[in-house]
Coordinates of C-alpha atoms in Angstrom, one line a residue:
Chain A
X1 CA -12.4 -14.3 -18.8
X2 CA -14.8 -12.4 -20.9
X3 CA -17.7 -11.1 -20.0
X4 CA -20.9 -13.8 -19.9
X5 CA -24.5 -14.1 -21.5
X6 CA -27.2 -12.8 -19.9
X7 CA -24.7 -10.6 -17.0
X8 CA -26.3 -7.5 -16.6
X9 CA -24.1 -4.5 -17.0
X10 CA -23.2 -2.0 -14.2
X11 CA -24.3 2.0 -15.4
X12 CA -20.7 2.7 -15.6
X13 CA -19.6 -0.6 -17.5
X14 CA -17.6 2.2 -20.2
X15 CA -15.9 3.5 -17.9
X16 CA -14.4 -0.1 -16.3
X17 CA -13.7 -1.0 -19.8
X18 CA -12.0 2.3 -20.4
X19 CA -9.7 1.6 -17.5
X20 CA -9.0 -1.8 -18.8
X21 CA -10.6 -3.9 -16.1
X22 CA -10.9 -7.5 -16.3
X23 CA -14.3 -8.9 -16.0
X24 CA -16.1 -11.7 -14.1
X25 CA -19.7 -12.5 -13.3
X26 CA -20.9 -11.9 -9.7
X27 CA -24.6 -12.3 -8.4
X28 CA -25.5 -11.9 -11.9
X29 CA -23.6 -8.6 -13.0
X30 CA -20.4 -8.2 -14.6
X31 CA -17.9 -6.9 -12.6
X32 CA -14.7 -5.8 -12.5
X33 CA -13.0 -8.0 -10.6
X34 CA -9.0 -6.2 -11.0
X35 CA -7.8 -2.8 -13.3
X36 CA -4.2 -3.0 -14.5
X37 CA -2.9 -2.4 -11.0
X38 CA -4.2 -5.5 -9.8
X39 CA -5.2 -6.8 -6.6
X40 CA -2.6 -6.9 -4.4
X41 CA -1.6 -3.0 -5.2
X42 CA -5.0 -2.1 -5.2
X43 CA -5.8 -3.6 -1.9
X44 CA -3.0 -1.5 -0.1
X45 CA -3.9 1.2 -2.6
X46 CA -7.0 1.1 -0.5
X47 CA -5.7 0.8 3.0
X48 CA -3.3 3.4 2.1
X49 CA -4.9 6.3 0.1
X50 CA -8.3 6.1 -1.7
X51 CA -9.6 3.5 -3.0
X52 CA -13.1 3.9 -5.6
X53 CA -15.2 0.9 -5.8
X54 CA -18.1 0.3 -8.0
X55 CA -20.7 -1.2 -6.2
X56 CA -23.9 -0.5 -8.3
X57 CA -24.6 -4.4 -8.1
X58 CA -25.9 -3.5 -4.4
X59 CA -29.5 -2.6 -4.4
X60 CA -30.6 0.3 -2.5
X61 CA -34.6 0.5 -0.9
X62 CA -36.4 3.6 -0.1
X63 CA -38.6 3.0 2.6
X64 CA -41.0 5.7 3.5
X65 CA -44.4 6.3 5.4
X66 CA -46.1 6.4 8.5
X67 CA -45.1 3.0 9.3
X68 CA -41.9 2.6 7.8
X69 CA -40.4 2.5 11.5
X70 CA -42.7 -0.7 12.2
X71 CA -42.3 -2.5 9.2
X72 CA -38.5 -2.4 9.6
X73 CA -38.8 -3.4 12.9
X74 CA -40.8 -6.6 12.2
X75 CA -38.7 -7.4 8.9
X76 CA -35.1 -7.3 11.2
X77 CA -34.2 -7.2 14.7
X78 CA -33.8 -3.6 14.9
X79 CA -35.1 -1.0 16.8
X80 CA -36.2 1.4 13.7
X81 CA -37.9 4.1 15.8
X82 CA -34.8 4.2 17.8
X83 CA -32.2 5.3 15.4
X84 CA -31.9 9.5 15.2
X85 CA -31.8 10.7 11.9
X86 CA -28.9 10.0 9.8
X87 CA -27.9 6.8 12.1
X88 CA -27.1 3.9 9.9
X89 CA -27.2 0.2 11.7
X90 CA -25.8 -3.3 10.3
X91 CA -28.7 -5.6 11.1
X92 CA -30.2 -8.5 9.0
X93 CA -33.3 -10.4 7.3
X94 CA -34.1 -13.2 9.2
X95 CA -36.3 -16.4 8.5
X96 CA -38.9 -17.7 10.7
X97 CA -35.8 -19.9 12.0
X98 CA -33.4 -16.7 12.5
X99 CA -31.7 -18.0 9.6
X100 CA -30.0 -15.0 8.0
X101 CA -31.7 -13.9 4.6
X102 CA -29.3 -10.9 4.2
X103 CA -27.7 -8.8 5.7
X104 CA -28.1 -4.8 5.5
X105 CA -27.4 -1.4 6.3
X106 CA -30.3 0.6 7.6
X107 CA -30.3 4.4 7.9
X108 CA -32.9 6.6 9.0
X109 CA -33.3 9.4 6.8
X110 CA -36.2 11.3 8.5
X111 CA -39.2 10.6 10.7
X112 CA -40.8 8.8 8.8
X113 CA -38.2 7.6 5.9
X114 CA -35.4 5.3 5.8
X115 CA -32.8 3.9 3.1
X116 CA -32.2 -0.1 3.0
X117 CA -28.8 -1.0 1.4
X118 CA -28.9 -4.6 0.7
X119 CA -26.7 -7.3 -1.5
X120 CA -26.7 -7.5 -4.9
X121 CA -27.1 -11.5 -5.1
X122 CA -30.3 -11.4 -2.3
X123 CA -31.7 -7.8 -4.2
X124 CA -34.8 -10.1 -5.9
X125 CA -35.2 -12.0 -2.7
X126 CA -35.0 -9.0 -0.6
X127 CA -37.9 -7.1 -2.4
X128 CA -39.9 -9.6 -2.5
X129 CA -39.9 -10.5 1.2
X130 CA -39.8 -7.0 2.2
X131 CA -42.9 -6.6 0.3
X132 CA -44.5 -9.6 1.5
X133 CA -44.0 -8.6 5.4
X134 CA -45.4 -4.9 4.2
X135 CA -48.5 -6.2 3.3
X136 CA -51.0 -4.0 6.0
X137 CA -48.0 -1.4 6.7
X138 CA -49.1 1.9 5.8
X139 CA -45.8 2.6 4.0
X140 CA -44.1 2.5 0.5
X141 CA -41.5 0.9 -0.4
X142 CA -39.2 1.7 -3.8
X143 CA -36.3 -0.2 -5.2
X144 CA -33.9 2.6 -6.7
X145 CA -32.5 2.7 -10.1
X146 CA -29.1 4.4 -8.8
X147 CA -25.2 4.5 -9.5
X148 CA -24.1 3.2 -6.1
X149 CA -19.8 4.4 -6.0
X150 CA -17.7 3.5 -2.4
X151 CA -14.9 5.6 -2.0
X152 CA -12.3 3.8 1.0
X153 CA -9.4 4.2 2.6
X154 CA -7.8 6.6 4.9
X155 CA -7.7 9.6 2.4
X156 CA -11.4 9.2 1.4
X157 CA -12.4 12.1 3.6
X158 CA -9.5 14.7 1.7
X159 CA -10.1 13.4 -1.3
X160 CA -14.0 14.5 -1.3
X161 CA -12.9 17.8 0.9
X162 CA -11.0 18.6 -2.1
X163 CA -13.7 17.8 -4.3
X164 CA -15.8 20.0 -2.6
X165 CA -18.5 17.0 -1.3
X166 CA -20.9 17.8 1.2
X167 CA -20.9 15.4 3.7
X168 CA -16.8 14.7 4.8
X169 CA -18.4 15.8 8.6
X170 CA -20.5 12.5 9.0
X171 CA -19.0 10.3 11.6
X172 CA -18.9 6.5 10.7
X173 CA -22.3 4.8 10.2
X174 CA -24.3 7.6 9.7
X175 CA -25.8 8.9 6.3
X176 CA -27.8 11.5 5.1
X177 CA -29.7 12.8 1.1
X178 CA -27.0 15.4 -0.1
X179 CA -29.5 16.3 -3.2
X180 CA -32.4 14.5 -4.5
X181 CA -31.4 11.3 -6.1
X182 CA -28.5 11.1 -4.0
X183 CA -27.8 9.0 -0.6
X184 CA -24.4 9.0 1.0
X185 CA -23.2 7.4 4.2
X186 CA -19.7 7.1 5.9
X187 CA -20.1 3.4 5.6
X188 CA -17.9 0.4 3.8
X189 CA -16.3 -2.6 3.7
X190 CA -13.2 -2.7 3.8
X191 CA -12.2 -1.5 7.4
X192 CA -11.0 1.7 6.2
X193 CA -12.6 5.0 6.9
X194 CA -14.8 5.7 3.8
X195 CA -18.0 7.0 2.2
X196 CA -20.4 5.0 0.0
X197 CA -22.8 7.1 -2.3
X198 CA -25.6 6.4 -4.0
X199 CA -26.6 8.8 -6.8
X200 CA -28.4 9.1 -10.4
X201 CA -25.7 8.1 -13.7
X202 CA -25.5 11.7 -14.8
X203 CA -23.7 13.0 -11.6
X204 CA -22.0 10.1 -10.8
X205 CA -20.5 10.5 -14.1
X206 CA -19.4 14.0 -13.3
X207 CA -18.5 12.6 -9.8
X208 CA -16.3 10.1 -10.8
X209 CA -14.7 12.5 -13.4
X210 CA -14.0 15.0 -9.9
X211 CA -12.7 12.7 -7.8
X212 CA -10.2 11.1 -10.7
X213 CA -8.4 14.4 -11.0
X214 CA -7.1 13.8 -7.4
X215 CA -4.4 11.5 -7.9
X216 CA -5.0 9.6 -4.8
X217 CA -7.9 7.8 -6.5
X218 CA -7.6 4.5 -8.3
X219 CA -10.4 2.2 -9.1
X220 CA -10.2 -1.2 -7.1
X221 CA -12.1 -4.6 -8.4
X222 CA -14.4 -6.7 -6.6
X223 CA -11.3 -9.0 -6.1
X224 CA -9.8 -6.6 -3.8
X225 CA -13.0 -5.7 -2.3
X226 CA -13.0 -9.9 -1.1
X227 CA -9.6 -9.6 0.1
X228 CA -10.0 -6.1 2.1
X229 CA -13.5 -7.1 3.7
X230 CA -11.9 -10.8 4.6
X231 CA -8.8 -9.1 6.5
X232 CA -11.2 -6.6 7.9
X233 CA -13.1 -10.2 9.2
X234 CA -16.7 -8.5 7.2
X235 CA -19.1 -11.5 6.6
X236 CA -19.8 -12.1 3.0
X237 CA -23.7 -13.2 2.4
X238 CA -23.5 -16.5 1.0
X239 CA -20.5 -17.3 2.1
X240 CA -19.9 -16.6 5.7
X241 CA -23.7 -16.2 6.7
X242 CA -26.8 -17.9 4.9
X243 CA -30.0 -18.6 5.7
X244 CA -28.7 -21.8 7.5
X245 CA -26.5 -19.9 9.9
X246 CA -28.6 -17.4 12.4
X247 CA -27.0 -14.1 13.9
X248 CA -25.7 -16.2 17.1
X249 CA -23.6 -18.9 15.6
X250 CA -22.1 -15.9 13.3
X251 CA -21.4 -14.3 16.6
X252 CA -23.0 -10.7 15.4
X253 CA -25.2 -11.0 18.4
X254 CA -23.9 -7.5 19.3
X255 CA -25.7 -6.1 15.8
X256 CA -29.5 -6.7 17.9
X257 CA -29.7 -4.8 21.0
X258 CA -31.0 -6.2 24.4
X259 CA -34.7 -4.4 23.9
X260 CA -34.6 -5.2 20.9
X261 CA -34.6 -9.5 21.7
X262 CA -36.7 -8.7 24.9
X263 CA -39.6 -7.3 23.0
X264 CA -39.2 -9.9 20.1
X265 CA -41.3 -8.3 17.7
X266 CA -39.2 -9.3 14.7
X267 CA -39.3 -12.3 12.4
X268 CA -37.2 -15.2 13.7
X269 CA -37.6 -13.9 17.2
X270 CA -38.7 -17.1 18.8
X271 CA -35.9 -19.0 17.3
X272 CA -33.1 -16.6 18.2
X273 CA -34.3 -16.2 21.6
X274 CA -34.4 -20.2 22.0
X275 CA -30.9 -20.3 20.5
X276 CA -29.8 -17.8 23.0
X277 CA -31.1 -19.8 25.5
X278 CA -29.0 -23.4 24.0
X279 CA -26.1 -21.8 22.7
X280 CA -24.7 -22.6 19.6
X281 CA -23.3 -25.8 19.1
X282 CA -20.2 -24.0 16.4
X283 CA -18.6 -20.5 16.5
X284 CA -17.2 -18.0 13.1
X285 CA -13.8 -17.3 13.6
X286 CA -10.4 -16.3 11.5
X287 CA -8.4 -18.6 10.8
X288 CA -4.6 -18.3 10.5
X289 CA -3.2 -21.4 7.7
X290 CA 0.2 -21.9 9.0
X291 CA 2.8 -21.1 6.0
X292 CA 2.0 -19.7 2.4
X293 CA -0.4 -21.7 1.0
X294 CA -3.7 -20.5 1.4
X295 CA -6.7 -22.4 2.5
X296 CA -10.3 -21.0 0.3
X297 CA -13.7 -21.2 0.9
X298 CA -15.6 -24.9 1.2
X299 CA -12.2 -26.5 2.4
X300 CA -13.1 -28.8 5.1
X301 CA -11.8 -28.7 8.9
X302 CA -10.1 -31.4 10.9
X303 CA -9.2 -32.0 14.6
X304 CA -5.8 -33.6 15.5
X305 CA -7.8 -36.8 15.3
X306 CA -9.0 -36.8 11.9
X307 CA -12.7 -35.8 13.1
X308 CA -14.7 -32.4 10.6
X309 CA -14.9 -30.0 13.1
X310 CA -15.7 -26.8 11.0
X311 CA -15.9 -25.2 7.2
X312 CA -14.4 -22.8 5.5
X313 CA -16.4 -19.9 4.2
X314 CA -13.8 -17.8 3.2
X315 CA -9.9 -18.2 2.7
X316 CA -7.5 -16.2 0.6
X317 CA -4.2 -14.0 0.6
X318 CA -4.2 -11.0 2.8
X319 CA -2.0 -8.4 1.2
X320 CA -1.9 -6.6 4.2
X321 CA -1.8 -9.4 6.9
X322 CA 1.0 -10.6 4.6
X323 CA -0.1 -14.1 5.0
X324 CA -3.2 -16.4 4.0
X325 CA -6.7 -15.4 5.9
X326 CA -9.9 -17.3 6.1
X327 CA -13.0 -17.3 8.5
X328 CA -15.2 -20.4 8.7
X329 CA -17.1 -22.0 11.4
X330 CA -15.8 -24.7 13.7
X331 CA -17.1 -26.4 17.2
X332 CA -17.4 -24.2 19.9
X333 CA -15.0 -26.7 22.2
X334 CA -12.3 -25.8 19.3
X335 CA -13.4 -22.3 18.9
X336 CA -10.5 -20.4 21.3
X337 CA -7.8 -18.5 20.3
X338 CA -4.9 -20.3 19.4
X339 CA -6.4 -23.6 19.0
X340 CA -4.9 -25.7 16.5
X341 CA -7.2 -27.3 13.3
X342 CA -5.9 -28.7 10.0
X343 CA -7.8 -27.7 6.3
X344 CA -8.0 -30.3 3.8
X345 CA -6.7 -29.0 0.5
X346 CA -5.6 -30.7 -2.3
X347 CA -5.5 -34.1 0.0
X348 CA -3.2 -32.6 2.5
X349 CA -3.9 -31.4 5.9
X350 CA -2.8 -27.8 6.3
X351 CA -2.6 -26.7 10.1
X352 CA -4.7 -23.5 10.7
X353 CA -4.8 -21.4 14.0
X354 CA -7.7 -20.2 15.3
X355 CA -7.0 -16.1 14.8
X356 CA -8.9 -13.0 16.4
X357 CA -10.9 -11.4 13.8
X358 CA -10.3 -8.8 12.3
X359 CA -6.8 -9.5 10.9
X360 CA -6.2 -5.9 10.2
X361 CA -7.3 -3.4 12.6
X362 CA -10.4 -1.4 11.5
X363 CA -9.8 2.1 11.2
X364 CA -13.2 3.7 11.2
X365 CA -13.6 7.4 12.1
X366 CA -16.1 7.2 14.9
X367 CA -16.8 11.3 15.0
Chain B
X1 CA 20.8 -24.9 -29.4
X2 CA 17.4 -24.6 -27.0
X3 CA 14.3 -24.7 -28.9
X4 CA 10.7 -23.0 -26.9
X5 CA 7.4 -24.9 -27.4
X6 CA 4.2 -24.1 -26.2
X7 CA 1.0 -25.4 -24.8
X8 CA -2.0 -24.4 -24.7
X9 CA -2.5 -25.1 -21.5
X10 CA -0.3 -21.6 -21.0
X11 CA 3.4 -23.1 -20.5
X12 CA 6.6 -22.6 -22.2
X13 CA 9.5 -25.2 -22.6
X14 CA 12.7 -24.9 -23.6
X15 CA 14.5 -27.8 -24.5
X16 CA 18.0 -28.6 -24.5
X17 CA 19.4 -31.5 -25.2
X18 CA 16.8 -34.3 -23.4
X19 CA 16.3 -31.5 -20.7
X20 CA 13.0 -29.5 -20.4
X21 CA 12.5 -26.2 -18.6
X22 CA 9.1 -25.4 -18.1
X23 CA 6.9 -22.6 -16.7
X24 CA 3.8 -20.6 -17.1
X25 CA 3.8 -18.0 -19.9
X26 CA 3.3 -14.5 -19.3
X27 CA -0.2 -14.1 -20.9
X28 CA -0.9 -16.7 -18.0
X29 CA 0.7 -14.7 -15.3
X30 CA -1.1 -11.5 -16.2
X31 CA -4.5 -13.8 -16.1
X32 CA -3.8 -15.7 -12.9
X33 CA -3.0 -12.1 -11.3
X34 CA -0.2 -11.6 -8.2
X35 CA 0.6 -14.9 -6.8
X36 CA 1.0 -15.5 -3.7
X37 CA 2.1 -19.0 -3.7
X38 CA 3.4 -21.6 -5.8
X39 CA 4.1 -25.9 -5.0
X40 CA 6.8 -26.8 -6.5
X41 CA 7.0 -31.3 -7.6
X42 CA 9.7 -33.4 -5.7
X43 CA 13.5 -33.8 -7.5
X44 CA 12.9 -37.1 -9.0
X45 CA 9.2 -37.3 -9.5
X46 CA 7.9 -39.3 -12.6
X47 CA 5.6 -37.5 -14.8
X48 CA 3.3 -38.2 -17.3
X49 CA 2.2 -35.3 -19.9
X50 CA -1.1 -33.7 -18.2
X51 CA -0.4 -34.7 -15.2
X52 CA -0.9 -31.3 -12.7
X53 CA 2.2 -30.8 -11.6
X54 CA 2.4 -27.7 -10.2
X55 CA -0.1 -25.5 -8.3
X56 CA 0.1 -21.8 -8.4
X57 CA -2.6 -19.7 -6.4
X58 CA -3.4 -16.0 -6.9
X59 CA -5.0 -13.9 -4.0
X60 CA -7.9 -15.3 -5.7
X61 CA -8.0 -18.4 -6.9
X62 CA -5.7 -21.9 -7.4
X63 CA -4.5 -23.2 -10.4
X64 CA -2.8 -26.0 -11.7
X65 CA 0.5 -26.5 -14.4
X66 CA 0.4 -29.3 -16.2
X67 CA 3.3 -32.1 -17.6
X68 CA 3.9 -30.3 -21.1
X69 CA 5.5 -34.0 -21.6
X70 CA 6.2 -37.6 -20.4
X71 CA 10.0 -37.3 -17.6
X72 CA 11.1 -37.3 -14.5
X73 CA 11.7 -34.1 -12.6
X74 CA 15.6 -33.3 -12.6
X75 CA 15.6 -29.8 -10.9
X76 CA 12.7 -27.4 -9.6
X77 CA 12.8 -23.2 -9.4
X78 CA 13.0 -22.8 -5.2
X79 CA 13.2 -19.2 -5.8
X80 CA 9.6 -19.4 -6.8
X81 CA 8.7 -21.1 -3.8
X82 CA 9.7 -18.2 -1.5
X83 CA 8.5 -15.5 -4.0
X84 CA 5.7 -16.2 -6.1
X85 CA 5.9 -12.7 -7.4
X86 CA 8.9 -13.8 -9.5
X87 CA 6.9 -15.7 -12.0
X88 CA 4.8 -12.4 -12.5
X89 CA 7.5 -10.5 -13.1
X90 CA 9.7 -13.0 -14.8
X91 CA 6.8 -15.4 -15.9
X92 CA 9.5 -16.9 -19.3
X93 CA 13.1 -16.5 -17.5
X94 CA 14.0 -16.8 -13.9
X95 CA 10.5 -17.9 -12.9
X96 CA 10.7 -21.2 -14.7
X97 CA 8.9 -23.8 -12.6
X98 CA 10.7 -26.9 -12.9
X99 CA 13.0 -28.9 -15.3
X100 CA 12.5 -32.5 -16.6
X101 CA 14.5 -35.4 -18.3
X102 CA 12.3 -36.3 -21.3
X103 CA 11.6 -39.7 -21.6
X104 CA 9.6 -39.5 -24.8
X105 CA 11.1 -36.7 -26.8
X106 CA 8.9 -37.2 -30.1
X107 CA 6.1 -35.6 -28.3
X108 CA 7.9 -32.3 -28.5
X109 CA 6.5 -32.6 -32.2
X110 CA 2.8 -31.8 -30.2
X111 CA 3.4 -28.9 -29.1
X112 CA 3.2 -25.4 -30.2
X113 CA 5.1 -22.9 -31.6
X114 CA 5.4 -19.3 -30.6
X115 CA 3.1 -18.4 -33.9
X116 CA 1.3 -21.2 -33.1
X117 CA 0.6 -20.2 -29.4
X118 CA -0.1 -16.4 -29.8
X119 CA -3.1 -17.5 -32.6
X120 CA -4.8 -19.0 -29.2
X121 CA -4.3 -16.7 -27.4
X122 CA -5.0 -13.9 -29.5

């Protein structure tokens, strides 16, 4: 389980290794996937006090100039202009099919600025096709070189009271520049109430340092980071959405407003708006395995006839459901609540239930 | 007298007599992570050394135990089966997996010793 050739290493790699995380590669970084605590404690470490996630692997864009606004509204289905100042929105990169690229979280940092948090495994792609669509945009756009930390759970807030950060007065989904070189939003993915924070190696450093002398604070791997954003039913990009799922078989419709598909200025608008029109043929939902075992990503989906009605994209353990999770897609006529499939794994049919998503309420604080 | 042998595939047996217990050592517990469930062979299944005959599975991920050695299976470990944790926390003792009837003791003389297996792993 060492670490590979060719991963690159997060800023604060020392620090993992001084807290004697186990390694693995993801989207081309070595992370820690579990500390010593490992990833059942420090999953309901998380959704009970504080958890601190490294999450420098996520690539953060700076977006700024008179047309910043317009660019992001023809790159994503989004409204840019519309957002106030320090509002952050989930929206996505689309293809010219609606196909999802990536997904992202947008906040609008001033008139004319805005800050583009995207996935580490799409961060090339991203940049690229960002920069492409800029082309006669009178705006700039700069990938940062920043320490990117996620503090989560419900005593994220005291813990950075304590620590004297500015900021613990942001309501969920908003986000604002503390100091230069630093970005921080009350934003994550877990479900929890948390703060994600974007900021130069020195202070994070320091930061980190701070925020360990509260006790409540325990590092948590990218393992629990899976588990906590599965129960919390979060998509995963490349998993749950890719670019051959578009935003209305995923059922996150709800991320593009109304105005927003009625003006159709963005790219995939045509397709989405024809989707609309059809309907998707499948549906994402949780699914429920009945029992212990549990049912992982890529395991196929049965009706009581024997007929593939659906995929897993995601399947694990929920340490807070207490029982195995997954979400996957299946056919809309199977799609309701409570409707019975079976997962192949390991030759057997496992019956699954179709389960309301999220499998652990979301606690954000909405301000 | 009960003798332990190891694999490298991460098991411990300790034989008695013609009767092998087997489970997963601890270095493979603390690797594998908390588990969260564990299949357990049927009483009486034939096995055949290498065959996967258990599956344990993590939050994370699936794995598979193999046959340490050719038997049938005489008795398996239920108390792993409605708590996985107990082979994390008592990966060489009461979370043994499952016991077996050698048929072909002389490949005991393939395995590993305890020196033997903590060179591999370190």
């Amino acid at each position: 389980m060492g670490t590979e050739e060719n991963l690159k290493q997060l800023p604060l790699d020392d620090l993992h290794k001084a807290a004697n995380a186990r390694f693995g590669g993801f989207a081309g970084w070595s992370m820690p996937i579990t500390y010593p605590l490992g990833v059942m404690k420090e999953h309901l470490h998380t959704r009970e006090k504080a958890g601190l996630f490294d999450i420098s692997h996520m690539q953060l864009f700076d977006v700024a100039g008179p047309q910043a606004a317009a660019l992001l509204a023809r790159a994503c289905p989004l409204d840019a202009s519309a957002l106030h100042i320090g509002q952050s929105k989930y929206t996505f990169f689309l293809n010219d099919e609606a196909g999802i690229l990536d997904d992202l979280i947008i906040t609008r940092l001033g008139d004319d600025h805005f800050m583009v948090v995207a996935n580490a495994g799409n961060a090339a792609a991203d940049e690229a096709h960002l920069r492409g669509v800029a082309k006669g945009f009178d705006c700039r756009i700069d990938a940062l070189d920043r320490v990117f930390i996620a503090i989560q759970g419900p005593q994220a807030v005291d813990v950075l009271r304590k620590a004297g950060i500015a900021g613990t007065d942001l309501a969920f989904m908003h986000g604002f520049e503390p100091k230069p070189g630093w970005f921080m939003s009350r934003s994550g993915y877990t479900g929890e109430d948390g703060f994600e924070i974007g900021l130069p190696e020195a202070d994070a450093r320091a930061l980190v340092e701070k925020l360990f002398a509260d006790e409540r604070v325990a590092w948590v791997g990218l393992a629990a980071r899976d588990s906590l954003r599965l129960e919390a039913g979060l998509c995963l990009h490349g998993h749950d959405i890719t670019p051959d799922y578009d935003p209305v078989d995923a059922g996150l419709l709800w991320a593009i407003a109304k105005p927003v598909r009625e003006t159709a200025g963005f790219i995939g608008a045509d397709a989405l708006l024809a989707k609309i029109a059809t309907g998707s043929a499948k549906k994402r939902v949780g699914l429920k395995p009945e029992g212990r075992q549990p049912v992982r990503t890529d395991a196929e989906l049965f009706d009581a006839d024997g007929n593939k009605v659906g995929l897993v994209t995601s399947g694990g353990f929920g340490p807070s459901a207490g029982f195995p999770v997954a979400m996957g897609y299946v056919s809309k006529d199977l799609s309701a609540l409570g409707s019975k499939v079976f997962a192949e794994v390991r030759g057997s049919r496992i019956p699954v239930e179709i389960h309301s998503l999220p499998f652990t309420p979301h606690r954000y604080h909405k301000g | 007298m009960a003798a332990t042998y190891f694999t490298e595939d991460h098991e411990w047996v300790r034989v008695e007599n013609d009767i092998a217990t087997v489970g997963i050592t601890d270095h493979a517990q603390d690797q594998l992570g908390d588990l969260v469930f564990v299949q357990l062979p049927d009483v009486g299944q034939s096995l055949s050394k290498g065959d996967a005959t258990v599956v344990v599975e993590s939050v994370k991920a699936a794995s598979d135990v193999y046959a340490p050695l050719d038997g049938e299976v005489t008795e398996v470990n239920d108390a792993t089966a409605s708590d996985p944790s107990l082979v994390n926390s008592a990966a060489a003792s009461d979370g043994w997996l499952w016991k077996m009837k050698l048929s072909n003791p002389d490949q005991l003389t393939g395995l590993l010793d305890e020196a033997g297996y903590k060179a591999i792993i370190g």
